[in-house]
Short mmCIF file of the C-alpha atoms (twelve columns), coordinates in Angstrom:
data_MODEL
# 
_entry.id   MODEL 
# 
loop_
_atom_site.group_PDB 
_atom_site.id 
_atom_site.type_symbol 
_atom_site.label_atom_id 
_atom_site.label_alt_id 
_atom_site.label_comp_id 
_atom_site.label_asym_id 
_atom_site.label_seq_id 
_atom_site.Cartn_x 
_atom_site.Cartn_y 
_atom_site.Cartn_z 
_atom_site.pdbx_PDB_model_num 
ATOM 1   C CA . UNK A 1   0.000   0.000  0.000   1 
ATOM 2   C CA . UNK A 2   1.026   3.605  -0.545  1 
ATOM 3   C CA . UNK A 3   0.187   6.994  0.857   1 
ATOM 4   C CA . UNK A 4   0.763   10.547 -0.344  1 
ATOM 5   C CA . UNK A 5   3.257   12.626 1.611   1 
ATOM 6   C CA . UNK A 6   3.304   16.439 1.486   1 
ATOM 7   C CA . UNK A 7   6.568   18.372 1.670   1 
ATOM 8   C CA . UNK A 8   6.179   22.098 2.366   1 
ATOM 9   C CA . UNK A 9   8.586   24.933 1.748   1 
ATOM 10  C CA . UNK A 10  10.269  26.810 -1.067  1 
ATOM 11  C CA . UNK A 11  10.518  24.874 -4.286  1 
ATOM 12  C CA . UNK A 12  13.339  25.064 -6.826  1 
ATOM 13  C CA . UNK A 13  13.080  25.239 -10.611 1 
ATOM 14  C CA . UNK A 14  10.996  22.634 -12.413 1 
ATOM 15  C CA . UNK A 15  12.131  21.348 -15.804 1 
ATOM 16  C CA . UNK A 16  8.591   20.160 -16.524 1 
ATOM 17  C CA . UNK A 17  7.116   23.626 -16.101 1 
ATOM 18  C CA . UNK A 18  9.884   25.161 -18.209 1 
ATOM 19  C CA . UNK A 19  9.179   22.736 -21.043 1 
ATOM 20  C CA . UNK A 20  5.504   23.623 -20.768 1 
ATOM 21  C CA . UNK A 21  6.247   27.293 -21.329 1 
ATOM 22  C CA . UNK A 22  8.534   26.565 -24.303 1 
ATOM 23  C CA . UNK A 23  5.801   24.495 -25.939 1 
ATOM 24  C CA . UNK A 24  3.162   27.212 -25.571 1 
ATOM 25  C CA . UNK A 25  5.539   29.962 -26.738 1 
ATOM 26  C CA . UNK A 26  6.256   27.991 -29.918 1 
ATOM 27  C CA . UNK A 27  2.538   27.592 -30.596 1 
ATOM 28  C CA . UNK A 28  1.854   31.318 -30.161 1 
ATOM 29  C CA . UNK A 29  4.779   32.356 -32.390 1 
ATOM 30  C CA . UNK A 30  3.615   30.128 -35.247 1 
ATOM 31  C CA . UNK A 31  0.111   31.527 -34.923 1 
ATOM 32  C CA . UNK A 32  1.354   35.132 -35.114 1 
ATOM 33  C CA . UNK A 33  3.270   34.330 -38.310 1 
ATOM 34  C CA . UNK A 34  0.047   32.937 -39.784 1 
ATOM 35  C CA . UNK A 35  -1.792  36.139 -38.811 1 
ATOM 36  C CA . UNK A 36  0.842   38.262 -40.591 1 
ATOM 37  C CA . UNK A 37  0.351   36.153 -43.720 1 
ATOM 38  C CA . UNK A 38  -3.396  36.701 -43.517 1 
ATOM 39  C CA . UNK A 39  -2.925  40.473 -43.227 1 
ATOM 40  C CA . UNK A 40  -0.739  40.421 -46.358 1 
ATOM 41  C CA . UNK A 41  -3.419  38.452 -48.184 1 
ATOM 42  C CA . UNK A 42  -6.098  40.969 -47.212 1 
ATOM 43  C CA . UNK A 43  -3.910  43.859 -48.420 1 
ATOM 44  C CA . UNK A 44  -3.296  42.160 -51.776 1 
ATOM 45  C CA . UNK A 45  -6.999  41.506 -52.317 1 
ATOM 46  C CA . UNK A 46  -7.862  45.151 -51.559 1 
ATOM 47  C CA . UNK A 47  -5.289  46.240 -54.135 1 
ATOM 48  C CA . UNK A 48  -7.170  44.093 -56.640 1 
ATOM 49  C CA . UNK A 49  -10.401 45.883 -55.721 1 
ATOM 50  C CA . UNK A 50  -8.803  49.297 -56.232 1 
ATOM 51  C CA . UNK A 51  -7.187  48.397 -59.547 1 
ATOM 52  C CA . UNK A 52  -10.417 47.298 -61.266 1 
ATOM 53  C CA . UNK A 53  -12.307 50.553 -60.630 1 
ATOM 54  C CA . UNK A 54  -11.404 52.464 -63.820 1 
ATOM 55  C CA . UNK A 55  -13.209 54.238 -66.634 1 
ATOM 56  C CA . UNK A 56  -15.655 52.169 -68.629 1 
ATOM 57  C CA . UNK A 57  -14.581 51.060 -72.109 1 
ATOM 58  C CA . UNK A 58  -17.743 49.270 -73.256 1 
ATOM 59  C CA . UNK A 59  -20.993 47.625 -72.194 1 
ATOM 60  C CA . UNK A 60  -23.040 44.879 -73.783 1 
ATOM 61  C CA . UNK A 61  -26.255 43.603 -72.289 1 
ATOM 62  C CA . UNK A 62  -29.757 44.479 -71.133 1 
ATOM 63  C CA . UNK A 63  -30.969 48.073 -70.946 1 
ATOM 64  C CA . UNK A 64  -34.136 49.520 -69.406 1 
ATOM 65  C CA . UNK A 65  -35.049 53.223 -69.450 1 
ATOM 66  C CA . UNK A 66  -31.603 54.036 -70.834 1 
ATOM 67  C CA . UNK A 67  -29.787 52.307 -67.968 1 
ATOM 68  C CA . UNK A 68  -27.870 49.076 -67.610 1 
ATOM 69  C CA . UNK A 69  -30.498 46.761 -66.115 1 
ATOM 70  C CA . UNK A 70  -30.538 42.950 -66.184 1 
ATOM 71  C CA . UNK A 71  -27.665 40.791 -67.462 1 
ATOM 72  C CA . UNK A 72  -24.622 42.387 -69.016 1 
ATOM 73  C CA . UNK A 73  -20.871 42.618 -69.571 1 
ATOM 74  C CA . UNK A 74  -18.943 45.738 -68.564 1 
ATOM 75  C CA . UNK A 75  -15.327 46.276 -69.690 1 
ATOM 76  C CA . UNK A 76  -12.880 48.868 -68.294 1 
ATOM 77  C CA . UNK A 77  -10.059 50.496 -70.243 1 
ATOM 78  C CA . UNK A 78  -7.575  48.530 -68.129 1 
ATOM 79  C CA . UNK A 79  -9.003  45.305 -69.520 1 
ATOM 80  C CA . UNK A 80  -10.799 44.271 -66.364 1 
ATOM 81  C CA . UNK A 81  -14.239 42.860 -67.027 1 
ATOM 82  C CA . UNK A 82  -17.470 42.387 -65.091 1 
ATOM 83  C CA . UNK A 83  -20.123 39.869 -66.070 1 
ATOM 84  C CA . UNK A 84  -23.372 39.603 -64.183 1 
ATOM 85  C CA . UNK A 85  -26.416 41.411 -62.878 1 
ATOM 86  C CA . UNK A 86  -27.230 45.121 -63.135 1 
ATOM 87  C CA . UNK A 87  -29.945 47.126 -61.429 1 
ATOM 88  C CA . UNK A 88  -30.567 50.702 -62.574 1 
ATOM 89  C CA . UNK A 89  -26.991 51.138 -63.834 1 
ATOM 90  C CA . UNK A 90  -25.478 49.618 -60.674 1 
ATOM 91  C CA . UNK A 91  -23.692 46.288 -60.427 1 
ATOM 92  C CA . UNK A 92  -26.167 44.627 -58.062 1 
ATOM 93  C CA . UNK A 93  -26.894 40.909 -57.777 1 
ATOM 94  C CA . UNK A 94  -24.577 38.064 -58.775 1 
ATOM 95  C CA . UNK A 95  -21.469 38.755 -60.817 1 
ATOM 96  C CA . UNK A 96  -17.879 37.966 -61.721 1 
ATOM 97  C CA . UNK A 97  -14.760 40.119 -62.050 1 
ATOM 98  C CA . UNK A 98  -11.969 39.133 -64.469 1 
ATOM 99  C CA . UNK A 99  -8.519  40.711 -64.705 1 
ATOM 100 C CA . UNK A 100 -6.890  41.972 -67.901 1 
ATOM 101 C CA . UNK A 101 -5.551  38.480 -68.597 1 
ATOM 102 C CA . UNK A 102 -9.051  37.024 -68.494 1 
ATOM 103 C CA . UNK A 103 -8.541  35.253 -65.155 1 
ATOM 104 C CA . UNK A 104 -11.383 35.164 -62.649 1 
ATOM 105 C CA . UNK A 105 -10.569 37.235 -59.534 1 
ATOM 106 C CA . UNK A 106 -13.939 37.533 -57.769 1 
ATOM 107 C CA . UNK A 107 -17.244 35.719 -57.969 1 
ATOM 108 C CA . UNK A 108 -20.266 36.449 -55.792 1 
ATOM 109 C CA . UNK A 109 -22.716 39.070 -54.618 1 
ATOM 110 C CA . UNK A 110 -22.730 42.797 -55.340 1 
ATOM 111 C CA . UNK A 111 -24.701 45.779 -54.050 1 
ATOM 112 C CA . UNK A 112 -24.160 49.107 -55.845 1 
ATOM 113 C CA . UNK A 113 -20.894 47.843 -57.302 1 
ATOM 114 C CA . UNK A 114 -19.488 46.731 -53.935 1 
ATOM 115 C CA . UNK A 115 -18.897 43.144 -52.798 1 
ATOM 116 C CA . UNK A 116 -21.773 42.115 -50.519 1 
ATOM 117 C CA . UNK A 117 -23.138 38.720 -49.549 1 
ATOM 118 C CA . UNK A 118 -21.461 35.420 -50.396 1 
ATOM 119 C CA . UNK A 119 -18.349 35.542 -52.527 1 
ATOM 120 C CA . UNK A 120 -15.015 34.055 -53.544 1 
ATOM 121 C CA . UNK A 121 -11.669 35.773 -54.154 1 
ATOM 122 C CA . UNK A 122 -8.895  34.341 -56.333 1 
ATOM 123 C CA . UNK A 123 -5.239  35.363 -56.681 1 
ATOM 124 C CA . UNK A 124 -3.270  35.973 -59.874 1 
ATOM 125 C CA . UNK A 125 -2.691  32.223 -60.195 1 
ATOM 126 C CA . UNK A 126 -6.448  31.528 -60.072 1 
ATOM 127 C CA . UNK A 127 -6.058  29.950 -56.611 1 
ATOM 128 C CA . UNK A 128 -8.976  30.388 -54.232 1 
ATOM 129 C CA . UNK A 129 -7.791  32.603 -51.347 1 
ATOM 130 C CA . UNK A 130 -11.023 33.575 -49.585 1 
ATOM 131 C CA . UNK A 131 -14.544 32.193 -49.520 1 
ATOM 132 C CA . UNK A 132 -17.350 33.550 -47.366 1 
ATOM 133 C CA . UNK A 133 -19.354 36.616 -46.435 1 
ATOM 134 C CA . UNK A 134 -18.782 40.232 -47.489 1 
ATOM 135 C CA . UNK A 135 -20.240 43.439 -46.087 1 
ATOM 136 C CA . UNK A 136 -19.511 46.665 -48.005 1 
ATOM 137 C CA . UNK A 137 -16.446 45.149 -49.642 1 
ATOM 138 C CA . UNK A 138 -14.874 43.743 -46.481 1 
ATOM 139 C CA . UNK A 139 -14.726 40.251 -45.009 1 
ATOM 140 C CA . UNK A 140 -17.435 40.216 -42.339 1 
ATOM 141 C CA . UNK A 141 -19.457 37.188 -41.256 1 
ATOM 142 C CA . UNK A 142 -18.410 33.581 -41.841 1 
ATOM 143 C CA . UNK A 143 -15.375 32.952 -43.993 1 
ATOM 144 C CA . UNK A 144 -12.340 30.862 -44.879 1 
ATOM 145 C CA . UNK A 145 -8.770  31.939 -45.732 1 
ATOM 146 C CA . UNK A 146 -6.514  29.834 -47.948 1 
ATOM 147 C CA . UNK A 147 -2.779  30.167 -48.623 1 
ATOM 148 C CA . UNK A 148 -1.155  30.464 -52.054 1 
ATOM 149 C CA . UNK A 149 -1.229  26.671 -52.403 1 
ATOM 150 C CA . UNK A 150 -4.938  26.508 -51.638 1 
ATOM 151 C CA . UNK A 151 -4.455  25.080 -48.131 1 
ATOM 152 C CA . UNK A 152 -6.993  26.205 -45.530 1 
ATOM 153 C CA . UNK A 153 -5.516  28.619 -42.954 1 
ATOM 154 C CA . UNK A 154 -8.585  29.909 -41.113 1 
ATOM 155 C CA . UNK A 155 -12.255 29.009 -40.851 1 
ATOM 156 C CA . UNK A 156 -14.632 31.034 -38.714 1 
ATOM 157 C CA . UNK A 157 -16.064 34.433 -37.834 1 
ATOM 158 C CA . UNK A 158 -14.723 37.695 -39.275 1 
ATOM 159 C CA . UNK A 159 -15.329 41.407 -38.714 1 
ATOM 160 C CA . UNK A 160 -13.748 44.005 -41.024 1 
ATOM 161 C CA . UNK A 161 -11.277 41.465 -42.372 1 
ATOM 162 C CA . UNK A 162 -10.091 40.251 -38.954 1 
ATOM 163 C CA . UNK A 163 -10.744 37.070 -37.014 1 
ATOM 164 C CA . UNK A 164 -13.425 37.974 -34.496 1 
ATOM 165 C CA . UNK A 165 -15.673 35.462 -32.737 1 
ATOM 166 C CA . UNK A 166 -15.384 31.687 -33.024 1 
ATOM 167 C CA . UNK A 167 -12.793 30.251 -35.362 1 
ATOM 168 C CA . UNK A 168 -10.163 27.670 -36.235 1 
ATOM 169 C CA . UNK A 169 -6.533  28.248 -37.249 1 
ATOM 170 C CA . UNK A 170 -4.608  25.766 -39.391 1 
ATOM 171 C CA . UNK A 171 -0.884  25.441 -40.128 1 
ATOM 172 C CA . UNK A 172 0.865   25.375 -43.519 1 
ATOM 173 C CA . UNK A 173 -0.022  21.682 -43.852 1 
ATOM 174 C CA . UNK A 174 -3.719  22.271 -43.238 1 
ATOM 175 C CA . UNK A 175 -3.650  20.750 -39.739 1 
ATOM 176 C CA . UNK A 176 -5.758  22.275 -36.980 1 
ATOM 177 C CA . UNK A 177 -3.583  24.172 -34.476 1 
ATOM 178 C CA . UNK A 178 -6.042  26.435 -32.627 1 
ATOM 179 C CA . UNK A 179 -9.773  26.409 -32.021 1 
ATOM 180 C CA . UNK A 180 -11.581 28.995 -29.937 1 
ATOM 181 C CA . UNK A 181 -12.369 32.681 -29.526 1 
ATOM 182 C CA . UNK A 182 -10.831 35.642 -31.344 1 
ATOM 183 C CA . UNK A 183 -11.087 39.389 -30.752 1 
ATOM 184 C CA . UNK A 184 -9.797  41.889 -33.332 1 
ATOM 185 C CA . UNK A 185 -7.578  39.319 -35.040 1 
ATOM 186 C CA . UNK A 186 -6.091  37.884 -31.843 1 
ATOM 187 C CA . UNK A 187 -6.763  34.797 -29.762 1 
ATOM 188 C CA . UNK A 188 -8.799  36.086 -26.848 1 
ATOM 189 C CA . UNK A 189 -11.032 34.060 -24.548 1 
ATOM 190 C CA . UNK A 190 -11.473 30.303 -24.333 1 
ATOM 191 C CA . UNK A 191 -9.531  28.132 -26.741 1 
ATOM 192 C CA . UNK A 192 -7.529  25.014 -27.509 1 
ATOM 193 C CA . UNK A 193 -4.049  24.573 -29.015 1 
ATOM 194 C CA . UNK A 194 -3.017  21.421 -30.865 1 
ATOM 195 C CA . UNK A 195 0.386   20.136 -32.003 1 
ATOM 196 C CA . UNK A 196 1.271   18.970 -35.522 1 
ATOM 197 C CA . UNK A 197 -0.018  15.490 -34.703 1 
ATOM 198 C CA . UNK A 198 -3.457  16.766 -33.707 1 
ATOM 199 C CA . UNK A 199 -2.894  16.184 -29.973 1 
ATOM 200 C CA . UNK A 200 -4.438  18.707 -27.589 1 
ATOM 201 C CA . UNK A 201 -1.575  20.557 -25.841 1 
ATOM 202 C CA . UNK A 202 -3.268  23.568 -24.212 1 
ATOM 203 C CA . UNK A 203 -6.832  24.309 -23.191 1 
ATOM 204 C CA . UNK A 204 -7.900  27.463 -21.403 1 
ATOM 205 C CA . UNK A 205 -7.880  31.250 -21.512 1 
ATOM 206 C CA . UNK A 206 -6.056  33.593 -23.861 1 
ATOM 207 C CA . UNK A 207 -5.708  37.368 -23.657 1 
ATOM 208 C CA . UNK A 208 -4.379  39.596 -26.433 1 
ATOM 209 C CA . UNK A 209 -2.928  36.589 -28.339 1 
ATOM 210 C CA . UNK A 210 -1.204  35.100 -25.269 1 
ATOM 211 C CA . UNK A 211 -2.151  32.244 -22.964 1 
ATOM 212 C CA . UNK A 212 -3.260  34.222 -19.933 1 
ATOM 213 C CA . UNK A 213 -5.792  33.232 -17.270 1 
ATOM 214 C CA . UNK A 214 -6.700  29.675 -16.298 1 
ATOM 215 C CA . UNK A 215 -5.357  26.868 -18.439 1 
ATOM 216 C CA . UNK A 216 -4.233  23.270 -18.781 1 
ATOM 217 C CA . UNK A 217 -1.126  21.915 -20.511 1 
ATOM 218 C CA . UNK A 218 -0.962  18.386 -21.916 1 
ATOM 219 C CA . UNK A 219 2.075   16.360 -23.017 1 
ATOM 220 C CA . UNK A 220 2.580   14.804 -26.458 1 
ATOM 221 C CA . UNK A 221 0.556   11.764 -25.361 1 
ATOM 222 C CA . UNK A 222 -2.413  13.851 -24.237 1 
ATOM 223 C CA . UNK A 223 -1.724  13.445 -20.506 1 
ATOM 224 C CA . UNK A 224 -2.425  16.400 -18.234 1 
ATOM 225 C CA . UNK A 225 0.906   17.997 -17.305 1 
ATOM 226 C CA . UNK A 226 0.008   21.339 -15.708 1 
ATOM 227 C CA . UNK A 227 -3.173  23.038 -14.569 1 
ATOM 228 C CA . UNK A 228 -3.451  26.509 -13.099 1 
ATOM 229 C CA . UNK A 229 -2.714  30.189 -13.701 1 
ATOM 230 C CA . UNK A 230 -1.023  31.550 -16.827 1 
ATOM 231 C CA . UNK A 231 0.435   34.962 -17.726 1 
ATOM 232 C CA . UNK A 232 2.021   35.714 -21.124 1 
ATOM 233 C CA . UNK A 233 2.163   32.045 -22.223 1 
ATOM 234 C CA . UNK A 234 3.870   30.870 -19.018 1 
ATOM 235 C CA . UNK A 235 2.655   29.387 -15.713 1 
ATOM 236 C CA . UNK A 236 2.407   32.259 -13.226 1 
ATOM 237 C CA . UNK A 237 0.452   32.151 -9.982  1 
ATOM 238 C CA . UNK A 238 -1.109  29.058 -8.458  1 
ATOM 239 C CA . UNK A 239 -0.883  25.734 -10.244 1 
ATOM 240 C CA . UNK A 240 -0.466  21.977 -10.151 1 
ATOM 241 C CA . UNK A 241 2.037   19.672 -11.863 1 
ATOM 242 C CA . UNK A 242 1.148   16.070 -12.631 1 
ATOM 243 C CA . UNK A 243 3.067   12.837 -13.179 1 
ATOM 244 C CA . UNK A 244 2.641   11.006 -16.501 1 
ATOM 245 C CA . UNK A 245 0.089   8.697  -14.893 1 
ATOM 246 C CA . UNK A 246 -2.053  11.685 -13.945 1 
ATOM 247 C CA . UNK A 247 -1.157  11.708 -10.243 1 
ATOM 248 C CA . UNK A 248 -0.649  15.128 -8.693  1 
ATOM 249 C CA . UNK A 249 3.067   15.732 -8.076  1 
ATOM 250 C CA . UNK A 250 3.264   19.381 -7.022  1 
ATOM 251 C CA . UNK A 251 0.859   22.107 -6.012  1 
ATOM 252 C CA . UNK A 252 1.811   25.679 -5.259  1 
ATOM 253 C CA . UNK A 253 3.313   28.862 -6.652  1 
ATOM 254 C CA . UNK A 254 4.832   29.499 -10.088 1 
ATOM 255 C CA . UNK A 255 6.835   32.457 -11.369 1 
ATOM 256 C CA . UNK A 256 7.709   32.691 -15.078 1 
ATOM 257 C CA . UNK A 257 7.031   28.985 -15.750 1 
ATOM 258 C CA . UNK A 258 9.064   27.757 -12.737 1 
ATOM 259 C CA . UNK A 259 7.602   26.391 -9.530  1 
ATOM 260 C CA . UNK A 260 9.019   29.009 -7.172  1 
ATOM 261 C CA . UNK A 261 7.622   30.230 -3.859  1 
ATOM 262 C CA . UNK A 262 5.264   28.358 -1.548  1 
ATOM 263 C CA . UNK A 263 4.315   24.834 -2.535  1 
ATOM 264 C CA . UNK A 264 3.997   21.162 -1.756  1 
ATOM 265 C CA . UNK A 265 5.545   18.158 -3.464  1 
ATOM 266 C CA . UNK A 266 3.190   15.190 -3.263  1 
ATOM 267 C CA . UNK A 267 5.081   11.908 -3.434  1 
ATOM 268 C CA . UNK A 268 4.001   8.290  -2.935  1 
ATOM 269 C CA . UNK A 269 5.815   6.231  -0.330  1 
ATOM 270 C CA . UNK A 270 5.094   2.617  0.752   1 
ATOM 271 C CA . UNK A 271 3.385   2.011  4.130   1 
# 
């Protein structure tokens, strides 16, 4: 038979807690790089939108009361082309934009010439880069980002082109790495982080794109490793460390991912 024995006092550094912090920091860094890539994508797509608004070269299609109304094709002097619905001279309804090379760049809804409703955006290589909702030309509602190879990067809620609400982040291989809440393009609120093998590694609170609040860390086998307070992606405050078999090994204070301060080691000794 065995019993737990508590040992009180100041506790030295813990390698386990340090490894926990390194793991979380790596996750957050990769996620920030993905966010930068998404911002670049949004900028490129807006440049497309600006470049196609030029003087009209020609129009062929339906006319009512001297105005473009119904189905038609509108061509700009730059060579960009619109095919789709018109309502009282405005591009309203379903339509498609083509660049000067004849490649499809946007397909979806329009209101008064502005992207609204469901739509798809394509890059210069005809690769789908965004699919989802638009409001007044911006990505707002439900949507998906894709990288230049067509691999899904993000799937979830958007406001003004930023992740906001519930969503999922994927890595360059299309594997899920984060699932949870976003605010203004940053992980904020409840969420989960996964490693490249799909194993849950962190579950808990995030604040301003950092693991901050209450959270749990799991090892590569999915076993609970740490549970407690977090600040800036590191254990800080009160927390517990666990053995691989799930048995509590330490409970107490942590400072910058190390068990330092007041605490108890809980060990099993034969009786």
